[in-house]
Short mmCIF file of C-alpha atoms in Angstrom, two decimals:
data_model
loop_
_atom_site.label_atom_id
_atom_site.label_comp_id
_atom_site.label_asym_id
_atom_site.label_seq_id
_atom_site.Cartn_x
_atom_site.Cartn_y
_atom_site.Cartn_z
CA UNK A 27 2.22 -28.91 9.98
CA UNK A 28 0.39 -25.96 11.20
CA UNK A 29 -2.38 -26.24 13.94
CA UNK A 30 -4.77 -23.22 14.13
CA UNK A 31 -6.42 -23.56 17.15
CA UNK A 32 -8.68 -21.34 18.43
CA UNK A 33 -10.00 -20.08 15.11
CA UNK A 34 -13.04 -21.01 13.82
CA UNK A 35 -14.32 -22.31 9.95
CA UNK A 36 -14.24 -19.14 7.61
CA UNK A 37 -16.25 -18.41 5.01
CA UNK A 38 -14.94 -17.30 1.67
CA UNK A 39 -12.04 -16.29 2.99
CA UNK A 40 -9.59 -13.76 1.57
CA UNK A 41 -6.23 -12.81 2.33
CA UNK A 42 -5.05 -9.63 2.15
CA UNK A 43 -1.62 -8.59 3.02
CA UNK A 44 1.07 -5.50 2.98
CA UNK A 45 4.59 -5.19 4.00
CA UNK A 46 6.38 -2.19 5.14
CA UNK A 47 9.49 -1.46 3.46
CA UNK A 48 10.07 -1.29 -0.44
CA UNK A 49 6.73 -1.98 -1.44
CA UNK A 50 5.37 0.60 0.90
CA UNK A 51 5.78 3.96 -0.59
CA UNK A 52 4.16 6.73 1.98
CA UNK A 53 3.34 3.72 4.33
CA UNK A 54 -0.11 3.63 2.21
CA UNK A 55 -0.60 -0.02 2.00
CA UNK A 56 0.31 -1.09 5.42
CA UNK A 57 -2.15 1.57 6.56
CA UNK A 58 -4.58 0.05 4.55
CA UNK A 59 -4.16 -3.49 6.18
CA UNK A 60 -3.86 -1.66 9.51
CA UNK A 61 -7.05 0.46 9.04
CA UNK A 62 -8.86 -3.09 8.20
CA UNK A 63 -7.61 -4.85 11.26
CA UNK A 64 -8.56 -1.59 13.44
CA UNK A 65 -12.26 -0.92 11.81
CA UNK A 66 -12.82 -4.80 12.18
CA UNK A 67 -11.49 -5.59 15.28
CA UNK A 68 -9.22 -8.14 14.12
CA UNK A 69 -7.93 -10.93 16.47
CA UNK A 70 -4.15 -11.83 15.67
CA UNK A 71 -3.71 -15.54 16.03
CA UNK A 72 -0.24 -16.41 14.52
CA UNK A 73 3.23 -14.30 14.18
CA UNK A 74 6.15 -15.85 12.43
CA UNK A 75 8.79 -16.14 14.33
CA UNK A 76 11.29 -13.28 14.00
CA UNK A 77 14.87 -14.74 14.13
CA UNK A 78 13.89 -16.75 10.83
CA UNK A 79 13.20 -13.66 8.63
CA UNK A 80 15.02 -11.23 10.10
CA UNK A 81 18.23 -8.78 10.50
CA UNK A 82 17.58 -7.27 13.58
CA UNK A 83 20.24 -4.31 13.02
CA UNK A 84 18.74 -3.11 10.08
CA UNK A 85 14.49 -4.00 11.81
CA UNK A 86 15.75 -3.25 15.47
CA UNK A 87 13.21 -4.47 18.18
CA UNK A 88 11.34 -1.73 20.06
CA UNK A 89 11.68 -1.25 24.00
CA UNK A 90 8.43 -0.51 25.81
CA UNK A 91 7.11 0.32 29.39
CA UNK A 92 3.92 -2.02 30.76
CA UNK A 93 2.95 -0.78 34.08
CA UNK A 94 6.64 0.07 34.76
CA UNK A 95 7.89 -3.25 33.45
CA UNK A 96 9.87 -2.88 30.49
CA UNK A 97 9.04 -5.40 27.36
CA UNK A 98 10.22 -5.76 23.98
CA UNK A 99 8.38 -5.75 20.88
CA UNK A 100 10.21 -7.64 18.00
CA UNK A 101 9.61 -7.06 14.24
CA UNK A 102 7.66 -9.63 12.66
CA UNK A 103 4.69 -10.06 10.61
CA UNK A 104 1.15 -11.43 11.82
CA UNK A 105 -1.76 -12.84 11.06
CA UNK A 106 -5.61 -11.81 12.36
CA UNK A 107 -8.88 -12.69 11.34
CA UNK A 108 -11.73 -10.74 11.03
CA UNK A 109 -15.49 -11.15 10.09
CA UNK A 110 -17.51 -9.18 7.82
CA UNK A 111 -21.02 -9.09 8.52
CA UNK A 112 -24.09 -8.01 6.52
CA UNK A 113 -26.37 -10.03 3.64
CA UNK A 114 -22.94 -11.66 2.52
CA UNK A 115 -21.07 -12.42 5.48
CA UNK A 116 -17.65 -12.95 4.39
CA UNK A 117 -14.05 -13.38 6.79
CA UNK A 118 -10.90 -11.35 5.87
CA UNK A 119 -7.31 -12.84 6.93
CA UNK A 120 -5.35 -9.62 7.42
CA UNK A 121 -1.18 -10.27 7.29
CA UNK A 122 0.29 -6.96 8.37
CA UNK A 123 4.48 -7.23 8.93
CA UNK A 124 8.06 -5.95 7.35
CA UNK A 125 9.45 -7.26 3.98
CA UNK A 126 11.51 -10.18 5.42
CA UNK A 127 15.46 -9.67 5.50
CA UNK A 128 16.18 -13.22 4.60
CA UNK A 129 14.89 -16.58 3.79
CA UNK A 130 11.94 -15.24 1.59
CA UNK A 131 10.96 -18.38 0.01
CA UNK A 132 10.54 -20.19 3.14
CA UNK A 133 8.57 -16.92 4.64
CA UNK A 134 5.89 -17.32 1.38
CA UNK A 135 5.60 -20.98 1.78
CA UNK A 136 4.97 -20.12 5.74
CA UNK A 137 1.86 -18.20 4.29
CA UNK A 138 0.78 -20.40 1.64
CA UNK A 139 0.68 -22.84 4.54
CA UNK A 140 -1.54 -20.64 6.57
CA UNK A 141 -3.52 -20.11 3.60
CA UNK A 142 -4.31 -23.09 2.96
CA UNK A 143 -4.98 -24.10 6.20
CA UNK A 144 -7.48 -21.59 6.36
CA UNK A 145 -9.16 -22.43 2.80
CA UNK A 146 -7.92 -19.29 1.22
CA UNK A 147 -9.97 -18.43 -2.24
CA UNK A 148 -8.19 -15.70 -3.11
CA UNK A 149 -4.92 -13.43 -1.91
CA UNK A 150 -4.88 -9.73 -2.28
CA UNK A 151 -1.13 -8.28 -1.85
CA UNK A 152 -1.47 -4.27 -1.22
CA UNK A 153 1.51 -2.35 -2.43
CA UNK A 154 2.61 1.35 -3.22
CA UNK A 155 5.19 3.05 -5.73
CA UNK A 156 6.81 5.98 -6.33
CA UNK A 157 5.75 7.72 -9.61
CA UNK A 158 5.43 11.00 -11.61
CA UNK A 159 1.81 11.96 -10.51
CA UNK A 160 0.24 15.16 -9.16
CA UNK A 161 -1.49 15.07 -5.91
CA UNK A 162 -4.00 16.56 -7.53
CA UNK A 163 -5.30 14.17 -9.06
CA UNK A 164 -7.36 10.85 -8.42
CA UNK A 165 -4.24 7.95 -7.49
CA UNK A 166 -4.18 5.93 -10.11
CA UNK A 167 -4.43 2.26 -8.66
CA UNK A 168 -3.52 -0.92 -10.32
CA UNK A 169 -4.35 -4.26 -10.52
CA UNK A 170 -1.90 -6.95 -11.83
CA UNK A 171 -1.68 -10.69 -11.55
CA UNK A 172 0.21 -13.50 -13.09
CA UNK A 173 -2.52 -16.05 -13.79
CA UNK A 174 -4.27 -14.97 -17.67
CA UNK A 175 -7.66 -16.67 -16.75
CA UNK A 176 -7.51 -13.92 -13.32
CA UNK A 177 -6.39 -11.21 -15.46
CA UNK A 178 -9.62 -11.55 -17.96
CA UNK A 179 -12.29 -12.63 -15.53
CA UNK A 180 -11.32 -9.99 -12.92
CA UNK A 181 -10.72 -7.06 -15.06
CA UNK A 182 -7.00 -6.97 -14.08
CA UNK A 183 -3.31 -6.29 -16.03
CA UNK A 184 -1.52 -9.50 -16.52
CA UNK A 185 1.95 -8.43 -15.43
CA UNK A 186 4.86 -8.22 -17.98
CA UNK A 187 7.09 -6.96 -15.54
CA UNK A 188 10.86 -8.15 -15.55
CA UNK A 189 13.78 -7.31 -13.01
CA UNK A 190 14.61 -6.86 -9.29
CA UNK A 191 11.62 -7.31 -7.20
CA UNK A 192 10.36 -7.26 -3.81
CA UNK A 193 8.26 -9.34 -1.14
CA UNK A 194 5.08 -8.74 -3.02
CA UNK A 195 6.38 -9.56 -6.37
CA UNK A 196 7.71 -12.97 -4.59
CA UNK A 197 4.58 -13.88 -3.07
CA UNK A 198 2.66 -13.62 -5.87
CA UNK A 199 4.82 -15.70 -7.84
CA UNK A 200 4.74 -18.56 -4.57
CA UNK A 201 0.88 -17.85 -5.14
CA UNK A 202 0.35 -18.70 -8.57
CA UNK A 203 3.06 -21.36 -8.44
CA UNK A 204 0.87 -23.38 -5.78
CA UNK A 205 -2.47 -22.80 -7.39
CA UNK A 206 -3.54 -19.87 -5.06
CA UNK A 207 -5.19 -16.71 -7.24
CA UNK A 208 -3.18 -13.82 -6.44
CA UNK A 209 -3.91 -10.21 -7.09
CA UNK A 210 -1.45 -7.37 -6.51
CA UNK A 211 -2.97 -3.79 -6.01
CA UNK A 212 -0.67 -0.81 -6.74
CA UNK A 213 -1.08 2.73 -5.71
CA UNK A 214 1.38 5.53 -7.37
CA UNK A 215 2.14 7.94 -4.58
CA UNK A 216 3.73 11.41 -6.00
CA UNK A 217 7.62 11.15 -5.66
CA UNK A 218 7.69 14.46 -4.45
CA UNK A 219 5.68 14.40 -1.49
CA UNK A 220 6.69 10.98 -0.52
CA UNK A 221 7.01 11.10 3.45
CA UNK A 222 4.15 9.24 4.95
CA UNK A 223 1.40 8.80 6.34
CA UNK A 224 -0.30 9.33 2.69
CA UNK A 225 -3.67 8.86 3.28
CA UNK A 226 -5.27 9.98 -0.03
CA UNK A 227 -3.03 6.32 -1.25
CA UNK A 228 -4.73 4.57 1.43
CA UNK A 229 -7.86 5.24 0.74
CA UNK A 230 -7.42 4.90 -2.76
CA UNK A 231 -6.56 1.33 -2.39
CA UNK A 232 -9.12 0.41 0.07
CA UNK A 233 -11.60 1.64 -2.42
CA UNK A 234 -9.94 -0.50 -4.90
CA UNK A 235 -10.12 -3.53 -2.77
CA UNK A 236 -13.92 -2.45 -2.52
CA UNK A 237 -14.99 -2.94 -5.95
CA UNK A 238 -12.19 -6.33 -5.88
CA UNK A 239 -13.75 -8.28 -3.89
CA UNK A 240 -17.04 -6.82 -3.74
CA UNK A 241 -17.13 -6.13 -0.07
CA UNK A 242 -18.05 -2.29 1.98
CA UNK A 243 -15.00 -0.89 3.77
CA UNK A 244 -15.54 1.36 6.85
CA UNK A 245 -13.49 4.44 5.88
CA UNK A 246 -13.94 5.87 9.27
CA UNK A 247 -11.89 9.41 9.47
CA UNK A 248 -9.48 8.49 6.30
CA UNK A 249 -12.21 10.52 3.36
CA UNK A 250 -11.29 13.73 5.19
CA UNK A 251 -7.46 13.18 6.35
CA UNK A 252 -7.17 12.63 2.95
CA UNK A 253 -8.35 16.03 1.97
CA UNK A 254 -6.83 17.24 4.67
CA UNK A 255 -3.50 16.11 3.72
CA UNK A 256 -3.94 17.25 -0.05
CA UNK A 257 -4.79 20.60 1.48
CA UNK A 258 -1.52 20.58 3.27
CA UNK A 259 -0.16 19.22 0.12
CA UNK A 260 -1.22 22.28 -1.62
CA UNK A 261 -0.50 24.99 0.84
CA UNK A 262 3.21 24.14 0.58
CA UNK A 263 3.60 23.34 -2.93
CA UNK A 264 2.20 27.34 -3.15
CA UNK A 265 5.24 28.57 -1.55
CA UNK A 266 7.81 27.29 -3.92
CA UNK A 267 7.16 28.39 -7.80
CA UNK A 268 9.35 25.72 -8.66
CA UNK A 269 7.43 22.78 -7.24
CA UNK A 270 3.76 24.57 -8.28
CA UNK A 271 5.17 25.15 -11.91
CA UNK A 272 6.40 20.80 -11.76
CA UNK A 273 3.00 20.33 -10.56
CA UNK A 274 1.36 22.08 -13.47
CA UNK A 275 3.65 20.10 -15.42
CA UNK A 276 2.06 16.44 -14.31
CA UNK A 277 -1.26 17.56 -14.14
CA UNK A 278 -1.01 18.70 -17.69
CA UNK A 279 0.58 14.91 -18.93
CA UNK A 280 -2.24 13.45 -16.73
CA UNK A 281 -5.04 15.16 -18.27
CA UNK A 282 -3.78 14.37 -21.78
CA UNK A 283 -3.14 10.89 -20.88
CA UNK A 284 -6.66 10.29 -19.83
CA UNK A 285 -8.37 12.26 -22.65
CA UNK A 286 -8.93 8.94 -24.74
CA UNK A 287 -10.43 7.35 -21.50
CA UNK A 288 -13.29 9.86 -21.12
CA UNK A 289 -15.88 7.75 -22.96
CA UNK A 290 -19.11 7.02 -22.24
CA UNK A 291 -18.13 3.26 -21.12
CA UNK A 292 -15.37 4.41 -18.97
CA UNK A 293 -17.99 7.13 -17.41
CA UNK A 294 -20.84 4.58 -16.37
CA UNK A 295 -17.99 2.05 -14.54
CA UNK A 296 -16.82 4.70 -12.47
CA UNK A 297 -20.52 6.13 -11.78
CA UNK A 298 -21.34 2.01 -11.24
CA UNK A 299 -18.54 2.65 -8.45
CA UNK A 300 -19.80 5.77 -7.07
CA UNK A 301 -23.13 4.52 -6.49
CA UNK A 302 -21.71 1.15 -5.02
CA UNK A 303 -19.95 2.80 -2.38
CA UNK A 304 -22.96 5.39 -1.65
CA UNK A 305 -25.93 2.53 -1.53
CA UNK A 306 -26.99 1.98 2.15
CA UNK A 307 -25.33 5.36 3.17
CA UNK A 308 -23.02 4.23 6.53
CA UNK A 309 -19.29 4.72 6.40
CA UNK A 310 -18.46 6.29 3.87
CA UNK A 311 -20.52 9.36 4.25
CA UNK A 312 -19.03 9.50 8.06
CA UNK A 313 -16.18 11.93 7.51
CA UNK A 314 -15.76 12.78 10.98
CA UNK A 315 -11.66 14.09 10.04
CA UNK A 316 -9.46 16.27 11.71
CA UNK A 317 -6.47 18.48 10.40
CA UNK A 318 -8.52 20.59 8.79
CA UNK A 319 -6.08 23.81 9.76
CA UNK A 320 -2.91 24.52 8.22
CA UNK A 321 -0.85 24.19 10.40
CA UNK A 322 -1.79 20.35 11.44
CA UNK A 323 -2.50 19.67 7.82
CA UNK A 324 1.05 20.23 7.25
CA UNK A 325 2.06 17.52 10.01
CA UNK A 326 0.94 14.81 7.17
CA UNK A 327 4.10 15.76 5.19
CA UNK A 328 6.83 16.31 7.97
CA UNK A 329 9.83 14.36 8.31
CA UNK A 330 9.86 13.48 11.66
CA UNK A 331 13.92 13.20 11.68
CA UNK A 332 14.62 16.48 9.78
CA UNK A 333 11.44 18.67 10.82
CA UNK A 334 11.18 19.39 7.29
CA UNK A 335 7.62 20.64 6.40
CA UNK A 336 8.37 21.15 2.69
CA UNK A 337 8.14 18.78 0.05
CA UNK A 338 11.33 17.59 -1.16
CA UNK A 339 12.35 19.41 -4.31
CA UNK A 340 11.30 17.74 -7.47
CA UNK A 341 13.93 15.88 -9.46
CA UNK A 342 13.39 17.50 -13.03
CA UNK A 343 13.56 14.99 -15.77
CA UNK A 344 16.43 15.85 -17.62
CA UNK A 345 18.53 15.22 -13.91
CA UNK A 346 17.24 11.46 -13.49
CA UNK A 347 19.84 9.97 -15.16
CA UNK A 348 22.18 11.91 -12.38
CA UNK A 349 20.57 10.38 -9.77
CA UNK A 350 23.50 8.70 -7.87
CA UNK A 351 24.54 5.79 -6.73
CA UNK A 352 21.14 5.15 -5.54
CA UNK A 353 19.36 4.75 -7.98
CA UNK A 354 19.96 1.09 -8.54
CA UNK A 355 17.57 0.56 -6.29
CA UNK A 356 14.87 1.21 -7.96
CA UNK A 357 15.87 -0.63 -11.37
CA UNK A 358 12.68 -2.29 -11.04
CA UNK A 359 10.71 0.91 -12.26
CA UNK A 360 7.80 1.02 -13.50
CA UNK A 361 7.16 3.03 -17.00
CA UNK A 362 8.68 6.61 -17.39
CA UNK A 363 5.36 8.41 -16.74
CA UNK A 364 5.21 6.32 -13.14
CA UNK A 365 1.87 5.96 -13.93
CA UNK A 366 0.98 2.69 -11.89
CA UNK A 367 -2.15 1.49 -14.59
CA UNK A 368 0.30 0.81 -17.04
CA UNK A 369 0.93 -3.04 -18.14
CA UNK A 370 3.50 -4.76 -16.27
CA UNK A 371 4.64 -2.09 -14.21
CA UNK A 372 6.02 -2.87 -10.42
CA UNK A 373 8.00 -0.08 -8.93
CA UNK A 374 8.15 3.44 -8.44
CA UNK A 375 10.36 5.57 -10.75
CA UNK A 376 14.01 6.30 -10.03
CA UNK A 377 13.90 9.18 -8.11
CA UNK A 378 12.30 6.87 -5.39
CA UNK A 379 16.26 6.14 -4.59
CA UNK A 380 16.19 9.64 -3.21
CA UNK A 381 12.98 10.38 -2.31
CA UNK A 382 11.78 7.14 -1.02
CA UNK A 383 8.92 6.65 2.17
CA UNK A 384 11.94 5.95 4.32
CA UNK A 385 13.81 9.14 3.23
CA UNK A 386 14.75 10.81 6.17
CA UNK A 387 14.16 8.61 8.53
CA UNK A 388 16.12 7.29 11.67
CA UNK A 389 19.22 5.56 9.23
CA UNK A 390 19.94 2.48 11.98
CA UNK A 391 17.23 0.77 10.88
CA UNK A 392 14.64 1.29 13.26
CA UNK A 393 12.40 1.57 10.35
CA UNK A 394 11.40 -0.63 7.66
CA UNK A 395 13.82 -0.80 4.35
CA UNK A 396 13.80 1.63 1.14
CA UNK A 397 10.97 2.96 -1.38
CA UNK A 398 8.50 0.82 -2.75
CA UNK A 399 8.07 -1.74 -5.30
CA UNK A 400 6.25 -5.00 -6.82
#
C-alpha cells in the first residue's frame, strides 16, 4: 500500500513522465520534464528505490562533496508535484528517472500505484527518436496512444506499432491495461546531429504538451537556446559540403511530404496554436537566451568525451543496411522517412545504433542506456 503523506488533494491531476536512456534521443524529453519541475518549483516526494530497478555497473551512482562531506547520489527515478496556477488551476505529477534495468513490470505497476493514489486523469509519457529530418525544419512531434476512444477524442495516432520496445512503450501498455488514459508524445531529433542537449526537441514537445492538455508552459530561456543551437547547427553543417548537400536532401523530402498538408484547415489549427500560446503575452515572449556567438553555439553539439564539435557524418541511405552489428538495436524503427507523425511509429531509424544520444559518451555506464525509442 502506498502512503503519501505530506502531499495534499490535487486537482485534475496529470502525470507526465520521461526516462533517460533509449527513449531519450538528444536528452529532449527528460529536459522537458526537468524544465517543468525547475519553472514550477516542483517538490519531490517519492523515489523508487534503486536496488529494485537497477544495474548499477551499467547506471553507476555519482560521488559528491557537501560541505566537505562526501555523499552519493544513486540512479533512480522520482516523483514531484507541482501546481499550476491561473483561471484553471490545475497540479502536474512530474516522474523524471532512467529506463529501469530490470523488473519493468513491477516498476509500471509502482507508478500506476502512485497514480492512482494520487487520482491520476490522464498520463503523458514524453519520448524522443532518431529520424531522417533536417534541423531546419519545425520537429515533427507525435502523438500516439493505445486506447481508440483517446485516439479520436484527442486528435491523436492510435499506435500500430509492433516489435522491441522500451520503458515508454511498456508503460503505456500497464496504462491502458489498468484503465489509466495514456498518451505518448514523440519528437524526431535529426540522426545526424544527435548529441544532446537538443533544445529545439524540447521545446517542441513542451509546446505539444501545451495544446495536450490545454495548459501555458513557462519556456523561460529554451525559445532562444533553441535558435541558438540551430545556429550552431548550421554554422557547422556549412563547413562540410557533404553534410549541407544531405541536408538539402531532407529538406527537399520534407517539403514535398507536407505539400498536401498546406490547406486551409491545416493553416487555421496551427494559427489556433500560435495565438494560444501568444494570448496574455508572459513566457513565451521572454527569450532572455544566451549562446548567441559561434563559438558557444557550437557547445550545444559537442561530445563531451571526444571534443568533437562536428556533426557526425551522415549515414547515406544506400549504407543503412551496412550498419553493423548495431543496428539491432534499433529494430523497433519507426517508418523509413523517420518521420515521427507517421501511424504507429516508435523508434528512431537505424542509424540511431551509431549515432545514438549516448554516442560518445563515457562507455562504463555512467550514463543512461542507447538511442531512443517507444
Amino acid at each position: 500500500m502506498i502512503e503519501l503523506e505530506g502531499v495534499p488533494e490535487l486537482i485534475d491531476p496529470v502525470m507526465v513522465a520521461a526516462f533517460e536512456g533509449w527513449n531519450d534521443a538528444g536528452d529532449a524529453a527528460s529536459t522537458a520534464v526537468a524544465h517543468l519541475d525547475k519553472e514550477w518549483k516542483g517538490e519531490v516526494f517519492a523515489a523508487l528505490d534503486a536496488e529494485d530497478y537497477y544495474d548499477f555497473q551499467v547506471n553507476r551512482p555519482t560521488v559528491w562533496l557537501d560541505a566537505g562531506v562526501r555523499k552519493i547520489t544513486w540512479p533512480t527515478t522520482r516523483l514531484s508535484v507541482v501546481r499550476v496556477g491561473g483561471d484553471k488551476p490545475r497540479d502536474l505529477v512530474l516522474v523524471r528517472g532512467i529506463e529501469p534495468s530490470m523488473r519493468w513490470r513491477s516498476f509500471c505497476n509502482e507508478l500506476l500505484g502512485f497514480a492512482h493514489e494520487l487520482g491520476v486523469e490522464l498520463v503523458v509519457i514524453l519520448g524522443a527518436l532518431l529520424g531522417d529530418t533536417p534541423h531546419t525544419r519545425p520537429v515533427p512531434v507525435s502523438g500516439v496512444t493505445s486506447d481508440p476512444d483517446l485516439a479520436r477524442t484527442m486528435d491523436l495516432e492510435e499506435t500500430k506499432y509492433e516489435g522491441p520496445t522500451g520503458i515508454v512503450g511498456i508503460l503505456q501498455e500497464a496504462c491502458t491495461h489498468a484503465g489509466v488514459p495514456a498518451v505518448s508524445l514523440w519528437a524526431a531529433v535529426p540522426h545526424y546531429v544527435s548529441q544532446p542537449p537538443n533544445p529545439k526537441a524540447t521545446l517542441a514537445l513542451l509546446n505539444r504538451l501545451e495544446d495536450l492538455i490545454d495548459l501555458r508552459i513557462p519556456l523561460g530561456e529554451l525559445p532562444e537556446d533553441a535558435r541558438a543551437w540551430q545556429l550552431g547547427v548550421d554554422q557547422l553543417a556549412a563547413e562540410d559540403s557533404e553534410v549541407a548537400e544531405y541536408v538539402q536532401t531532407l529538406e527537399e523530402a520534407r517539403d514535398t511530404a507536407e505539400l498536401p498538408e498546406a490547406s486551409g484547415e491545416a493553416i487555421a489549427r496551427e494559427f489556433e496554436r500560435y495565438l494560444r500560446r501568444r494570448d496574455g503575452g508572459g513566457p513565451t515572449a521572454q527569450a532572455g537566451g544566451h549562446a548567441t556567438e559561434g563559438g558557444e553555439a557550437a557547445s550545444f553539439l559537442r561530445d563531451g568525451t571526444a571534443g568533437r564539435t562536428r556533426p557526425p557524418k551522415p549515414l547515406r541511405p544506400e549504407t543503412d543496411a551496412d550498419a553493423g552489428p548495431g543496428a539491432d538495436s534499433a529494430t523497433d524503427a519507426g517508418p523509413p522517412s523517420g518521420s515521427a507523425g507517421d501511424s504507429g511509429s516508435e523508434s528512431g531509424s537505424d542509424s540511431a545504433a551509431e549515432t545514438g544520444p549516448d554516442a560518445g559518451r563515457d562507455t562504463d555506464g555512467d550514463s543512461s542506456e542507447d538511442s531512443s525509442e517507444d
